PDB file of C-alpha atoms in Angstrom:
ATOM      1  CA  MET U 672     -55.259  -5.142 -25.349  1.00 48.00           C
ATOM      2  CA  ASN U 673     -53.194  -3.833 -28.264  1.00 53.00           C
ATOM      3  CA  LYS U 674     -49.483  -4.269 -27.475  1.00 51.00           C
ATOM      4  CA  GLU U 675     -48.804  -0.619 -28.229  1.00 54.00           C
ATOM      5  CA  MET U 676     -51.549   0.409 -25.777  1.00 70.00           C
ATOM      6  CA  LYS U 677     -50.322  -1.825 -22.960  1.00 82.00           C
ATOM      7  CA  GLU U 678     -49.401  -0.108 -19.764  1.00 89.00           C
ATOM      8  CA  TYR U 679     -47.228  -1.364 -16.942  1.00 88.00           C
ATOM      9  CA  SER U 680     -47.631  -0.734 -13.247  1.00 89.00           C
ATOM     10  CA  GLU U 681     -44.677   0.549 -11.226  1.00 87.00           C
ATOM     11  CA  ARG U 682     -44.118  -2.957  -9.882  1.00 85.00           C
ATOM     12  CA  GLU U 683     -44.230  -4.591 -13.322  1.00 88.00           C
ATOM     13  CA  ALA U 684     -41.873  -1.936 -14.691  1.00 88.00           C
ATOM     14  CA  ARG U 685     -39.423  -2.470 -11.804  1.00 85.00           C
ATOM     15  CA  ARG U 686     -39.396  -6.193 -12.434  1.00 85.00           C
ATOM     16  CA  LYS U 687     -38.855  -5.804 -16.170  1.00 88.00           C
ATOM     17  CA  ILE U 688     -36.028  -3.319 -15.626  1.00 86.00           C
ATOM     18  CA  ALA U 689     -34.338  -5.612 -13.109  1.00 84.00           C
ATOM     19  CA  LEU U 690     -34.703  -8.567 -15.508  1.00 85.00           C
ATOM     20  CA  GLU U 691     -33.089  -6.649 -18.370  1.00 89.00           C
ATOM     21  CA  ILE U 692     -30.200  -5.582 -16.154  1.00 86.00           C
ATOM     22  CA  LEU U 693     -29.733  -9.155 -14.999  1.00 84.00           C
ATOM     23  CA  LYS U 694     -29.687 -10.385 -18.612  1.00 87.00           C
ATOM     24  CA  ALA U 695     -27.053  -7.789 -19.554  1.00 90.00           C
ATOM     25  CA  GLU U 696     -24.920  -8.779 -16.566  1.00 88.00           C
ATOM     26  CA  GLU U 697     -25.272 -12.508 -17.289  1.00 86.00           C
ATOM     27  CA  ASP U 698     -24.104 -11.876 -20.833  1.00 89.00           C
ATOM     28  CA  LEU U 699     -21.111  -9.902 -19.551  1.00 91.00           C
ATOM     29  CA  VAL U 700     -20.046 -12.595 -17.104  1.00 89.00           C
ATOM     30  CA  SER U 701     -20.392 -15.234 -19.861  1.00 89.00           C
ATOM     31  CA  LYS U 702     -18.178 -13.174 -22.177  1.00 90.00           C
ATOM     32  CA  VAL U 703     -15.566 -12.709 -19.463  1.00 90.00           C
ATOM     33  CA  TRP U 704     -15.656 -16.449 -18.697  1.00 91.00           C
ATOM     34  CA  GLU U 705     -15.218 -17.326 -22.407  1.00 90.00           C
ATOM     35  CA  ARG U 706     -12.234 -14.953 -22.711  1.00 88.00           C
ATOM     36  CA  LEU U 707     -10.509 -16.240 -19.599  1.00 88.00           C
ATOM     37  CA  LEU U 708     -11.226 -19.957 -20.067  1.00 89.00           C
ATOM     38  CA  PRO U 709      -8.464 -20.694 -22.628  1.00 88.00           C
ATOM     39  CA  ILE U 710      -5.984 -18.694 -20.520  1.00 85.00           C
ATOM     40  CA  LEU U 711      -6.703 -20.092 -17.064  1.00 86.00           C
ATOM     41  CA  GLY U 712      -8.578 -23.342 -17.656  1.00 89.00           C
ATOM     42  CA  GLU U 713     -11.886 -24.412 -16.127  1.00 91.00           C
ATOM     43  CA  ILE U 714     -10.565 -25.601 -12.750  1.00 91.00           C
ATOM     44  CA  ILE U 715      -8.704 -22.408 -11.898  1.00 89.00           C
ATOM     45  CA  LEU U 716     -11.392 -20.159 -13.311  1.00 90.00           C
ATOM     46  CA  SER U 717     -14.112 -21.976 -11.332  1.00 92.00           C
ATOM     47  CA  ALA U 718     -12.059 -21.629  -8.153  1.00 91.00           C
ATOM     48  CA  ILE U 719     -11.592 -17.897  -8.777  1.00 91.00           C
ATOM     49  CA  PHE U 720     -15.278 -17.327  -9.426  1.00 93.00           C
ATOM     50  CA  ARG U 721     -16.322 -19.360  -6.387  1.00 93.00           C
ATOM     51  CA  ARG U 722     -14.004 -17.347  -4.178  1.00 92.00           C
ATOM     52  CA  ILE U 723     -15.321 -14.080  -5.595  1.00 93.00           C
ATOM     53  CA  LEU U 724     -18.935 -15.184  -5.129  1.00 93.00           C
ATOM     54  CA  ARG U 725     -18.271 -16.034  -1.474  1.00 94.00           C
ATOM     55  CA  LYS U 726     -16.935 -12.537  -0.906  1.00 94.00           C
ATOM     56  CA  VAL U 727     -19.753 -10.809  -2.794  1.00 93.00           C
ATOM     57  CA  SER U 728     -22.437 -12.891  -1.025  1.00 91.00           C
ATOM     58  CA  LYS U 729     -21.318 -11.579   2.351  1.00 94.00           C
ATOM     59  CA  ILE U 730     -22.207  -8.058   1.246  1.00 93.00           C
ATOM     60  CA  TYR U 731     -25.109  -8.921  -1.082  1.00 89.00           C
ATOM     61  CA  PRO U 732     -26.808 -12.099   0.230  1.00 85.00           C
ATOM     62  CA  LEU U 733     -28.837 -12.239  -2.981  1.00 82.00           C
ATOM     63  CA  PHE U 734     -25.755 -13.685  -4.703  1.00 87.00           C
ATOM     64  CA  SER U 735     -25.353 -16.575  -2.258  1.00 86.00           C
ATOM     65  CA  GLU U 736     -27.584 -18.795  -4.396  1.00 82.00           C
ATOM     66  CA  VAL U 737     -25.630 -18.204  -7.603  1.00 87.00           C
ATOM     67  CA  THR U 738     -23.570 -21.235  -8.624  1.00 88.00           C
ATOM     68  CA  VAL U 739     -20.484 -21.758 -10.774  1.00 90.00           C
ATOM     69  CA  THR U 740     -20.879 -24.153 -13.707  1.00 87.00           C
ATOM     70  CA  GLY U 741     -18.657 -25.172 -16.604  1.00 82.00           C
ATOM     71  CA  LYS U 742     -19.998 -22.190 -18.547  1.00 79.00           C
ATOM     72  CA  GLY U 743     -19.762 -19.514 -15.894  1.00 84.00           C
ATOM     73  CA  LEU U 744     -22.281 -18.331 -13.337  1.00 86.00           C
ATOM     74  CA  ASP U 745     -25.761 -19.818 -13.093  1.00 84.00           C
ATOM     75  CA  PHE U 746     -28.480 -17.443 -11.919  1.00 77.00           C
ATOM     76  CA  LYS U 747     -31.459 -19.671 -12.645  1.00 65.00           C
ATOM     77  CA  GLY U 748     -34.015 -19.551  -9.902  1.00 65.00           C
ATOM     78  CA  ALA U 749     -31.734 -17.565  -7.619  1.00 61.00           C
ATOM     79  CA  ILE U 750     -31.829 -13.866  -8.321  1.00 68.00           C
ATOM     80  CA  LYS U 751     -34.638 -14.277 -10.845  1.00 68.00           C
ATOM     81  CA  ASP U 752     -36.992 -15.473  -8.112  1.00 66.00           C
ATOM     82  CA  HIS U 753     -36.348 -12.349  -6.127  1.00 66.00           C
ATOM     83  CA  LEU U 754     -36.687  -9.714  -8.815  1.00 66.00           C
ATOM     84  CA  GLU U 755     -39.877  -8.374  -7.351  1.00 60.00           C
ATOM     85  CA  GLU U 756     -38.365  -7.994  -3.902  1.00 58.00           C
ATOM     86  CA  GLU U 757     -34.834  -6.923  -4.698  1.00 59.00           C
ATOM     87  CA  THR U 758     -34.028  -3.734  -6.506  1.00 65.00           C
ATOM     88  CA  ALA U 759     -32.093  -3.360  -9.685  1.00 68.00           C
ATOM     89  CA  LYS U 760     -29.661  -1.291  -7.609  1.00 74.00           C
ATOM     90  CA  GLU U 761     -28.542  -4.239  -5.474  1.00 78.00           C
ATOM     91  CA  ILE U 762     -28.082  -6.433  -8.545  1.00 79.00           C
ATOM     92  CA  LYS U 763     -25.998  -3.683 -10.201  1.00 79.00           C
ATOM     93  CA  GLN U 764     -23.864  -3.185  -7.104  1.00 84.00           C
ATOM     94  CA  GLY U 765     -23.269  -6.904  -6.657  1.00 86.00           C
ATOM     95  CA  PHE U 766     -22.184  -7.357 -10.265  1.00 85.00           C
ATOM     96  CA  SER U 767     -19.991  -4.277 -10.096  1.00 85.00           C
ATOM     97  CA  LEU U 768     -18.211  -5.876  -7.162  1.00 89.00           C
ATOM     98  CA  ILE U 769     -17.851  -9.186  -9.035  1.00 90.00           C
ATOM     99  CA  ILE U 770     -16.194  -7.378 -11.970  1.00 87.00           C
ATOM    100  CA  SER U 771     -13.883  -5.364  -9.683  1.00 85.00           C
ATOM    101  CA  GLU U 772     -12.852  -8.527  -7.864  1.00 88.00           C
ATOM    102  CA  ILE U 773     -12.082 -10.324 -11.151  1.00 87.00           C
ATOM    103  CA  ILE U 774      -9.798  -7.467 -12.210  1.00 83.00           C
ATOM    104  CA  LEU U 775      -8.112  -7.333  -8.816  1.00 81.00           C
ATOM    105  CA  PHE U 776      -7.531 -11.072  -8.779  1.00 81.00           C
ATOM    106  CA  LEU U 777      -6.153 -11.137 -12.315  1.00 79.00           C
ATOM    107  CA  SER U 778      -3.735  -8.281 -11.787  1.00 73.00           C
ATOM    108  CA  GLN U 779      -2.488  -9.787  -8.512  1.00 74.00           C
ATOM    109  CA  MET U 780      -2.147 -13.218 -10.077  1.00 70.00           C
ATOM    110  CA  THR U 781      -0.316 -12.139 -13.217  1.00 62.00           C
ATOM    111  CA  GLY U 782       1.763  -9.708 -11.176  1.00 57.00           C
ATOM    112  CA  ASN U 783       2.890 -12.505  -8.851  1.00 52.00           C
ATOM    113  CA  ILE U 784       3.605 -14.902 -11.705  1.00 53.00           C
ATOM    114  CA  LEU U 785       5.636 -12.357 -13.627  1.00 49.00           C
ATOM    115  CA  VAL U 786       7.485 -11.080 -10.560  1.00 48.00           C
ATOM    116  CA  SER U 787       8.621 -14.633  -9.738  1.00 51.00           C
ATOM    117  CA  GLU U 788       9.669 -15.181 -13.374  1.00 50.00           C
ATOM    118  CA  VAL U 789      11.690 -11.982 -13.270  1.00 52.00           C
ATOM    119  CA  LYS U 790      13.325 -13.043  -9.976  1.00 54.00           C
ATOM    120  CA  GLU U 791      14.341 -16.355 -11.559  1.00 57.00           C
ATOM    121  CA  VAL U 792      15.959 -14.586 -14.493  1.00 56.00           C
ATOM    122  CA  ILE U 793      17.841 -12.237 -12.141  1.00 57.00           C
ATOM    123  CA  THR U 794      19.081 -15.160  -9.989  1.00 63.00           C
ATOM    124  CA  ARG U 795      20.261 -17.080 -13.062  1.00 64.00           C
ATOM    125  CA  SER U 796      22.135 -14.109 -14.494  1.00 63.00           C
ATOM    126  CA  LYS U 797      23.798 -13.464 -11.118  1.00 63.00           C
ATOM    127  CA  ARG U 798      25.005 -17.087 -11.025  1.00 70.00           C
ATOM    128  CA  LEU U 799      26.396 -16.696 -14.543  1.00 70.00           C
ATOM    129  CA  GLU U 800      28.154 -13.469 -13.569  1.00 66.00           C
ATOM    130  CA  ALA U 801      29.662 -15.173 -10.536  1.00 71.00           C
ATOM    131  CA  LYS U 802      30.950 -18.058 -12.726  1.00 72.00           C
ATOM    132  CA  ASP U 803      32.467 -15.598 -15.191  1.00 71.00           C
ATOM    133  CA  GLU U 804      34.241 -13.762 -12.380  1.00 68.00           C
ATOM    134  CA  GLN U 805      35.662 -17.048 -11.042  1.00 73.00           C
ATOM    135  CA  ARG U 806      37.038 -17.910 -14.509  1.00 72.00           C
ATOM    136  CA  GLU U 807      38.725 -14.508 -14.760  1.00 63.00           C
ATOM    137  CA  ASP U 808      40.418 -15.115 -11.378  1.00 59.00           C
TER     138      ASP U 808
ATOM    139  CA  MET S 698     -47.520   5.518 -11.817  1.00 84.00           C
ATOM    140  CA  ARG S 699     -48.040   3.617 -15.026  1.00 89.00           C
ATOM    141  CA  TYR S 700     -45.716   3.257 -18.009  1.00 90.00           C
ATOM    142  CA  THR S 701     -46.525   2.810 -21.666  1.00 92.00           C
ATOM    143  CA  GLN S 702     -44.438   0.340 -23.686  1.00 91.00           C
ATOM    144  CA  GLU S 703     -42.473   3.214 -25.169  1.00 90.00           C
ATOM    145  CA  GLU S 704     -41.792   4.763 -21.773  1.00 91.00           C
ATOM    146  CA  LEU S 705     -40.717   1.407 -20.378  1.00 92.00           C
ATOM    147  CA  VAL S 706     -38.310   0.778 -23.255  1.00 91.00           C
ATOM    148  CA  LYS S 707     -36.794   4.234 -22.712  1.00 90.00           C
ATOM    149  CA  LYS S 708     -36.468   3.620 -18.981  1.00 90.00           C
ATOM    150  CA  ILE S 709     -34.828   0.233 -19.520  1.00 91.00           C
ATOM    151  CA  LYS S 710     -32.264   1.810 -21.867  1.00 90.00           C
ATOM    152  CA  GLU S 711     -31.472   4.540 -19.350  1.00 89.00           C
ATOM    153  CA  GLU S 712     -31.005   2.000 -16.567  1.00 88.00           C
ATOM    154  CA  ILE S 713     -28.744  -0.142 -18.720  1.00 90.00           C
ATOM    155  CA  ILE S 714     -26.600   2.843 -19.717  1.00 87.00           C
ATOM    156  CA  SER S 715     -26.428   3.828 -16.045  1.00 85.00           C
ATOM    157  CA  LEU S 716     -25.323   0.271 -15.242  1.00 86.00           C
ATOM    158  CA  TYR S 717     -22.457   0.412 -17.735  1.00 87.00           C
ATOM    159  CA  GLU S 718     -21.404   3.918 -16.741  1.00 83.00           C
ATOM    160  CA  GLY S 719     -21.058   2.626 -13.177  1.00 81.00           C
ATOM    161  CA  LEU S 720     -19.215  -0.529 -14.206  1.00 85.00           C
ATOM    162  CA  ILE S 721     -16.804   1.148 -16.591  1.00 85.00           C
ATOM    163  CA  GLY S 722     -16.168   3.973 -14.119  1.00 83.00           C
ATOM    164  CA  ALA S 723     -15.348   1.439 -11.395  1.00 82.00           C
ATOM    165  CA  ILE S 724     -12.993  -0.440 -13.725  1.00 84.00           C
ATOM    166  CA  PHE S 725     -11.210   2.788 -14.671  1.00 84.00           C
ATOM    167  CA  LYS S 726     -10.789   3.658 -11.003  1.00 83.00           C
ATOM    168  CA  GLU S 727      -9.401   0.189 -10.224  1.00 82.00           C
ATOM    169  CA  LEU S 728      -6.956   0.278 -13.128  1.00 83.00           C
ATOM    170  CA  THR S 729      -5.820   3.786 -12.212  1.00 85.00           C
ATOM    171  CA  ALA S 730      -5.125   2.622  -8.652  1.00 83.00           C
ATOM    172  CA  ARG S 731      -3.064  -0.372  -9.910  1.00 80.00           C
ATOM    173  CA  ALA S 732      -1.277   1.004 -12.942  1.00 82.00           C
ATOM    174  CA  GLY S 733      -1.549   4.778 -12.770  1.00 86.00           C
ATOM    175  CA  LYS S 734      -3.785   7.163 -14.672  1.00 86.00           C
ATOM    176  CA  GLU S 735      -1.704   7.314 -17.835  1.00 87.00           C
ATOM    177  CA  LYS S 736      -1.625   3.544 -18.344  1.00 85.00           C
ATOM    178  CA  ALA S 737      -5.317   3.237 -17.509  1.00 85.00           C
ATOM    179  CA  GLU S 738      -6.210   5.928 -20.066  1.00 84.00           C
ATOM    180  CA  ARG S 739      -3.981   4.302 -22.684  1.00 86.00           C
ATOM    181  CA  LEU S 740      -5.554   0.896 -22.115  1.00 86.00           C
ATOM    182  CA  PHE S 741      -9.055   2.333 -22.371  1.00 84.00           C
ATOM    183  CA  ASP S 742      -8.233   4.119 -25.602  1.00 82.00           C
ATOM    184  CA  GLU S 743      -6.604   1.016 -27.087  1.00 83.00           C
ATOM    185  CA  VAL S 744      -9.494  -1.283 -26.253  1.00 85.00           C
ATOM    186  CA  ALA S 745     -12.119   1.280 -27.362  1.00 80.00           C
ATOM    187  CA  GLY S 746     -10.256   1.593 -30.654  1.00 77.00           C
ATOM    188  CA  GLU S 747     -10.226  -2.188 -31.169  1.00 78.00           C
ATOM    189  CA  ILE S 748     -13.896  -2.881 -30.699  1.00 75.00           C
ATOM    190  CA  ASP S 749     -16.663  -1.935 -33.070  1.00 67.00           C
ATOM    191  CA  CYS S 750     -18.283   0.717 -30.896  1.00 69.00           C
ATOM    192  CA  PRO S 751     -17.572   4.314 -31.886  1.00 60.00           C
ATOM    193  CA  ALA S 752     -19.875   5.592 -29.138  1.00 60.00           C
ATOM    194  CA  LEU S 753     -17.343   5.071 -26.326  1.00 64.00           C
ATOM    195  CA  ASP S 754     -15.666   8.394 -25.677  1.00 61.00           C
ATOM    196  CA  ARG S 755     -13.703   9.956 -22.863  1.00 58.00           C
ATOM    197  CA  THR S 756     -14.791  13.330 -21.575  1.00 56.00           C
ATOM    198  CA  PRO S 757     -12.363  16.165 -20.702  1.00 51.00           C
ATOM    199  CA  GLU S 758     -12.692  15.051 -17.073  1.00 53.00           C
ATOM    200  CA  ASN S 759     -11.362  11.655 -18.188  1.00 50.00           C
ATOM    201  CA  LYS S 760     -14.584   9.872 -17.462  1.00 54.00           C
ATOM    202  CA  ILE S 761     -16.063   7.455 -19.908  1.00 60.00           C
ATOM    203  CA  SER S 762     -19.132   8.917 -21.520  1.00 65.00           C
ATOM    204  CA  LEU S 763     -21.707   6.547 -22.874  1.00 72.00           C
ATOM    205  CA  GLN S 764     -24.056   9.276 -24.077  1.00 71.00           C
ATOM    206  CA  GLY S 765     -23.444   8.255 -27.676  1.00 73.00           C
ATOM    207  CA  LEU S 766     -25.079   4.921 -26.893  1.00 77.00           C
ATOM    208  CA  ARG S 767     -28.477   6.495 -26.304  1.00 77.00           C
ATOM    209  CA  GLU S 768     -29.217   6.426 -30.023  1.00 79.00           C
ATOM    210  CA  MET S 769     -28.511   2.702 -30.271  1.00 82.00           C
ATOM    211  CA  GLU S 770     -30.859  -0.201 -29.712  1.00 86.00           C
ATOM    212  CA  LYS S 771     -30.713  -1.803 -26.279  1.00 88.00           C
ATOM    213  CA  ASP S 772     -29.235  -5.097 -27.511  1.00 90.00           C
ATOM    214  CA  ARG S 773     -26.501  -3.247 -29.399  1.00 87.00           C
ATOM    215  CA  ILE S 774     -25.670  -1.231 -26.272  1.00 88.00           C
ATOM    216  CA  VAL S 775     -25.319  -4.451 -24.277  1.00 91.00           C
ATOM    217  CA  SER S 776     -23.216  -6.158 -26.949  1.00 88.00           C
ATOM    218  CA  CYS S 777     -20.964  -3.101 -27.381  1.00 87.00           C
ATOM    219  CA  CYS S 778     -20.338  -2.520 -23.684  1.00 89.00           C
ATOM    220  CA  ASN S 779     -19.917  -6.185 -22.785  1.00 91.00           C
ATOM    221  CA  GLY S 780     -17.358  -6.554 -25.575  1.00 89.00           C
ATOM    222  CA  PHE S 781     -15.503  -3.500 -24.280  1.00 89.00           C
ATOM    223  CA  ILE S 782     -15.547  -4.578 -20.638  1.00 89.00           C
ATOM    224  CA  SER S 783     -14.539  -8.197 -21.270  1.00 89.00           C
ATOM    225  CA  SER S 784     -11.582  -7.023 -23.387  1.00 87.00           C
ATOM    226  CA  LEU S 785     -10.601  -4.535 -20.685  1.00 85.00           C
ATOM    227  CA  ILE S 786     -10.681  -7.217 -18.017  1.00 85.00           C
ATOM    228  CA  VAL S 787      -8.462  -9.592 -19.970  1.00 83.00           C
ATOM    229  CA  ARG S 788      -6.024  -6.822 -20.949  1.00 82.00           C
ATOM    230  CA  SER S 789      -5.973  -5.459 -17.400  1.00 78.00           C
ATOM    231  CA  GLY S 790      -4.280  -8.661 -16.269  1.00 72.00           C
ATOM    232  CA  GLU S 791      -1.270  -7.366 -18.161  1.00 64.00           C
ATOM    233  CA  GLN S 792      -1.231  -4.257 -15.971  1.00 56.00           C
ATOM    234  CA  GLY S 793       0.020  -6.409 -13.111  1.00 50.00           C
ATOM    235  CA  ARG S 794       3.216  -6.968 -15.108  1.00 47.00           C
ATOM    236  CA  GLY S 795       6.255  -5.664 -13.328  1.00 42.00           C
ATOM    237  CA  GLU S 796       4.254  -3.488 -10.889  1.00 39.00           C
TER     238      GLU S 796
END
């Protein structure tokens, strides 16, 4: 059959749509991983992603078979095997949650780091003030 | 129902744009909750200005509109939006500063 004349059944179309969405999401997660890797390092980043996956898998069991590798998340054989059964909607929702969790984790982590740095600076300057006051006495 | 190749390509593009509208909307909501609306809007505008994707606009209701992407090829849509989102995520870590 001429490629231009080819027609797809509802089921074939659903599978192709879900596959394209999965590819787009995989690319996004890879980009995020690449951007964060030099900042956080592989060990910390892997731990963060594993923790997020555990949380997401409780709501979307489809993601329980996804693994964390040195390059990010590996979806081979996991979600791809279930594209005919699972809807693109569940894949979208699961990834949306992964992205939200990454943002939440990052803002909490940097917030905590910077708050403790600020506290240290405040403590040091208070000690210096106290020393200055003693000298004046 | 059956789809021609052309109809399928159109449907895939619509689904992908819907995906990114959902993702970017959720990110905006999250950032607004953490840093306030003004900072979230500023961050979005800064990142949109930095990446090579003139199709990312904000509507008067302050939602991200991806309608301009409909004219682009699917792969370009994916590349554009993934670049935008990954930059947003990394920059959003800075929103935790001093909160």
